[in-house]
Amino acid sequence: MDLYVLGIGHNTPVFIDLAESCGHRIAGLYHFNDTRTGEIDHGFEIIGSFNDLFSRSSLAGMAFLLTMGDNSIRENLTRTIVGKGGSVPTLIHPTAVISRFTEISDTGVYISAFTHVQADTRIGEGTILLSGVNVSHTNSIGRYCFVAGGATIGAYTTVEDFVFVGQGALTISGKVSNIGQHSLIGARALVTHNVEPYSIVAGIPARRLKDRSKEPSN
C-alpha cells in the first residue's frame, strides 16, 4: 500500500521505518505549511502542505501515515482524512507479539518493534505503542494514547483517552485500575495507585505534581 506522510520532524523517520517494515511504500510527504514544498527529507519529496491536501474535495483511495507525537493533532487530522474518504491504517511491526485474544482498532494504531500485547486487551483508535512496550493482559487502552519505549502497563488497568506514558514507566498490576484521560506519566515513574484525569505524575513511587486542566490551551 502507498502511504502519504503527514508531519515532518524527528519522529518522521521512526514511523517511516515502521511503515516500510510492514511492507508499505512512502508515496510522498506533506508539511504543515508550504515553506518546504519541493524539498527532500530522508530521501522522500515534500509534495505539498496540509492546506494543499485538504483543499481536495475527496481523499478517497489515499492512505496516510501520521508522524506527529501530539495526540490531539493526530485525532483532528484523522477525523479530517476519514471525513474526506481517506484512511489511516493501523501498522503493527512484524516483531511485535500480539495475542490473538486482543482487540485493536483498524484506524491509526502504531505498534513498534519488540512490543508485547497480552490477551484480553483492547487498544483504541490512534494509539501509539513504541518499541519494547509491554501491555499486560486484561487491559483497555483508550483512543489517541502515546506509550513511550520500554513502558509496562500492568494488568487489569483502564487507560483512558489521550494519556501519555513516558519511557520506562511501570504501572503495577492489581494496584492501578484506572489512568484518567489526558494524564501524563513521567519517564521511569512507578505508578502504584490510580491516576486522576489531567494529572502529571512522576517519581518512585509516582506522585501527582500538577493539574494539566489548568494549563492554557494553544
Coordinates of C-alpha atoms in Angstrom, one line a residue:
M1 CA 0.0 0.0 0.0
D2 CA 1.2 3.5 -0.8
L3 CA 1.2 5.8 2.2
Y4 CA 1.4 9.6 2.3
V5 CA 3.2 11.0 5.3
L6 CA 1.7 13.9 7.3
G7 CA 4.1 15.8 9.6
I8 CA 7.9 16.2 9.2
G9 CA 10.0 16.1 12.3
H10 CA 12.2 13.9 14.5
N11 CA 9.5 11.2 14.7
T12 CA 9.0 11.0 10.9
P13 CA 11.8 8.5 10.0
V14 CA 10.8 6.4 13.0
F15 CA 7.3 5.9 11.7
I16 CA 8.5 5.5 8.1
D17 CA 10.7 2.6 9.3
L18 CA 7.6 1.1 10.8
A19 CA 5.5 1.5 7.7
E20 CA 8.3 0.0 5.4
S21 CA 8.7 -2.9 7.8
C22 CA 5.0 -3.6 7.3
G23 CA 5.5 -3.7 3.6
H24 CA 4.2 -0.3 2.7
R25 CA 5.7 2.3 0.3
I26 CA 6.0 6.0 1.1
A27 CA 4.5 8.0 -1.8
G28 CA 5.3 11.5 -0.6
L29 CA 5.4 13.8 2.4
Y30 CA 3.1 16.7 3.4
H31 CA 4.4 19.5 5.7
F32 CA 2.0 21.6 7.9
N33 CA 2.8 24.7 5.7
D34 CA 4.2 25.4 2.3
T35 CA 7.7 26.5 3.3
R36 CA 9.3 23.2 2.5
T37 CA 7.4 22.1 -0.6
G38 CA 9.8 20.6 -3.1
E39 CA 12.5 19.7 -0.6
I40 CA 13.8 16.2 0.0
D41 CA 13.6 14.8 3.6
H42 CA 15.1 11.4 4.4
G43 CA 15.0 10.6 0.6
F44 CA 11.4 11.5 0.1
E45 CA 9.9 14.5 -1.6
I46 CA 7.8 17.0 0.3
I47 CA 4.9 17.3 -2.2
G48 CA 2.8 19.9 -0.5
S49 CA 1.2 21.4 2.6
F50 CA -1.8 20.3 4.7
N51 CA -3.8 23.1 3.0
D52 CA -2.9 21.7 -0.4
L53 CA -4.1 18.3 0.7
F54 CA -7.3 19.2 2.5
S55 CA -8.4 21.6 -0.3
R56 CA -9.2 18.5 -2.3
S57 CA -12.8 17.6 -2.4
S58 CA -12.0 13.9 -1.8
L59 CA -9.2 11.8 -0.4
A60 CA -10.8 8.5 -1.5
G61 CA -8.3 5.8 -2.2
M62 CA -5.5 7.6 -0.3
A63 CA -3.9 6.2 2.9
F64 CA -1.9 8.3 5.3
L65 CA 0.8 7.9 8.0
L66 CA 0.6 10.5 10.8
T67 CA 4.0 11.0 12.4
M68 CA 3.4 13.8 15.0
G69 CA 3.5 12.9 18.7
D70 CA 0.7 15.3 19.7
N71 CA -2.3 13.1 20.4
S72 CA -4.9 15.8 19.8
I73 CA -3.4 16.8 16.5
R74 CA -3.4 13.2 15.3
E75 CA -7.1 12.9 16.2
N76 CA -8.0 16.1 14.4
L77 CA -6.1 15.0 11.3
T78 CA -7.6 11.6 11.3
R79 CA -11.1 13.0 11.6
T80 CA -10.5 15.2 8.6
I81 CA -8.9 12.4 6.5
V82 CA -11.7 9.9 7.2
G83 CA -14.3 12.6 6.6
K84 CA -12.9 13.1 3.1
G85 CA -12.9 9.4 2.4
G86 CA -9.2 8.7 3.1
S87 CA -7.8 6.2 5.6
V88 CA -5.2 6.0 8.3
P89 CA -4.3 2.3 8.6
T90 CA -3.1 0.5 11.7
L91 CA 0.5 -0.6 11.5
I92 CA 2.0 -3.5 13.6
H93 CA 5.7 -4.3 13.3
P94 CA 6.4 -7.9 12.3
T95 CA 8.4 -8.5 15.5
A96 CA 5.6 -7.3 17.8
V97 CA 3.9 -10.2 19.8
I98 CA 0.2 -9.7 19.8
S99 CA -2.2 -12.1 21.5
R100 CA -4.9 -13.5 19.2
F101 CA -7.3 -12.6 22.0
T102 CA -6.6 -8.9 21.7
E103 CA -8.8 -6.3 20.0
I104 CA -7.0 -3.5 18.1
S105 CA -8.7 -0.6 16.2
D106 CA -8.0 -0.7 12.5
T107 CA -7.6 3.1 12.4
G108 CA -4.3 4.7 13.2
V109 CA -2.8 2.4 15.8
Y110 CA 1.0 2.1 15.5
I111 CA 2.8 -0.8 17.4
S112 CA 6.6 -0.8 17.1
A113 CA 9.2 -3.5 17.2
F114 CA 9.5 -5.9 20.1
T115 CA 6.3 -4.8 21.8
H116 CA 4.1 -7.3 23.5
V117 CA 0.3 -7.0 23.9
Q118 CA -1.2 -9.8 26.0
A119 CA -4.6 -11.4 25.9
D120 CA -7.9 -9.8 26.6
T121 CA -6.6 -6.3 25.9
R122 CA -8.3 -3.6 23.8
I123 CA -6.4 -0.8 22.1
G124 CA -8.4 2.2 20.8
E125 CA -8.1 4.3 17.6
G126 CA -4.9 6.3 17.1
T127 CA -2.9 4.9 20.0
I128 CA 0.9 4.5 19.6
L129 CA 3.0 1.9 21.4
L130 CA 6.7 2.4 20.8
S131 CA 9.4 -0.2 20.9
G132 CA 9.7 -2.6 23.8
V133 CA 6.4 -1.7 25.4
N134 CA 4.7 -4.5 27.4
V135 CA 0.9 -4.2 27.8
S136 CA -0.2 -6.9 30.2
H137 CA -3.5 -8.9 30.0
T138 CA -7.0 -7.7 30.7
N139 CA -6.4 -4.1 29.9
S140 CA -8.2 -1.3 28.0
I141 CA -6.1 1.4 26.4
G142 CA -8.2 4.3 25.0
R143 CA -8.1 6.5 22.0
Y144 CA -5.0 8.6 21.0
C145 CA -2.7 7.5 23.7
F146 CA 1.1 7.5 23.4
V147 CA 3.1 4.9 25.3
A148 CA 6.9 5.5 25.0
G149 CA 9.6 2.9 24.7
G150 CA 10.1 0.3 27.4
A151 CA 7.0 1.2 29.4
T152 CA 4.9 -1.5 31.1
I153 CA 1.1 -1.3 31.6
G154 CA 0.2 -3.7 34.4
A155 CA -2.9 -6.0 34.2
Y156 CA -6.5 -5.0 35.0
T157 CA -6.0 -1.4 34.0
T158 CA -8.2 1.0 32.1
V159 CA -6.1 3.7 30.4
E160 CA -8.5 6.5 29.3
D161 CA -8.2 8.6 26.1
F162 CA -5.3 11.0 25.4
V163 CA -2.9 9.6 28.0
F164 CA 0.9 9.9 27.6
V165 CA 3.1 7.3 29.3
G166 CA 6.8 8.2 29.5
Q167 CA 9.8 5.9 28.7
G168 CA 10.3 3.0 31.1
A169 CA 7.2 3.8 33.3
L170 CA 5.7 0.9 35.2
T171 CA 2.1 0.6 36.5
I172 CA 1.5 -2.2 39.0
S173 CA -1.0 -4.9 38.3
G174 CA -3.8 -5.0 40.8
K175 CA -2.9 -1.7 42.3
V176 CA -3.7 0.6 39.3
S177 CA -7.2 0.1 37.9
N178 CA -7.6 3.5 36.1
I179 CA -5.4 6.1 34.5
G180 CA -7.6 9.2 33.8
Q181 CA -7.9 10.9 30.4
H182 CA -5.3 13.5 29.4
S183 CA -2.9 12.4 32.2
L184 CA 0.8 12.3 31.8
I185 CA 3.1 9.7 33.5
G186 CA 6.7 10.7 33.7
A187 CA 9.6 8.6 32.4
R188 CA 10.6 5.8 34.8
A189 CA 7.7 6.5 37.1
L190 CA 6.5 3.7 39.3
V191 CA 2.7 4.0 39.4
T192 CA 1.1 2.3 42.5
H193 CA -2.3 3.9 42.6
N194 CA -5.0 5.3 40.3
V195 CA -4.2 8.5 38.3
E196 CA -6.8 11.3 38.2
P197 CA -7.7 12.8 34.8
Y198 CA -5.4 15.7 33.7
S199 CA -2.8 14.8 36.2
I200 CA 1.0 14.8 35.8
V201 CA 2.6 12.2 37.9
A202 CA 6.3 11.2 38.3
G203 CA 8.7 9.6 40.6
I204 CA 9.3 6.3 42.5
P205 CA 6.6 5.9 43.8
A206 CA 4.8 8.3 41.4
R207 CA 3.2 11.3 43.0
R208 CA 0.9 13.9 41.5
L209 CA 2.9 17.0 40.5
K210 CA 0.4 19.1 38.6
D211 CA -3.1 19.5 37.3
R212 CA -3.0 19.8 33.5
S213 CA -6.5 21.1 33.3
K214 CA -5.1 24.5 34.5
E215 CA -2.8 24.7 31.5
P216 CA -3.7 27.3 28.9
S217 CA -5.0 25.9 25.6
N218 CA -2.9 26.6 22.5

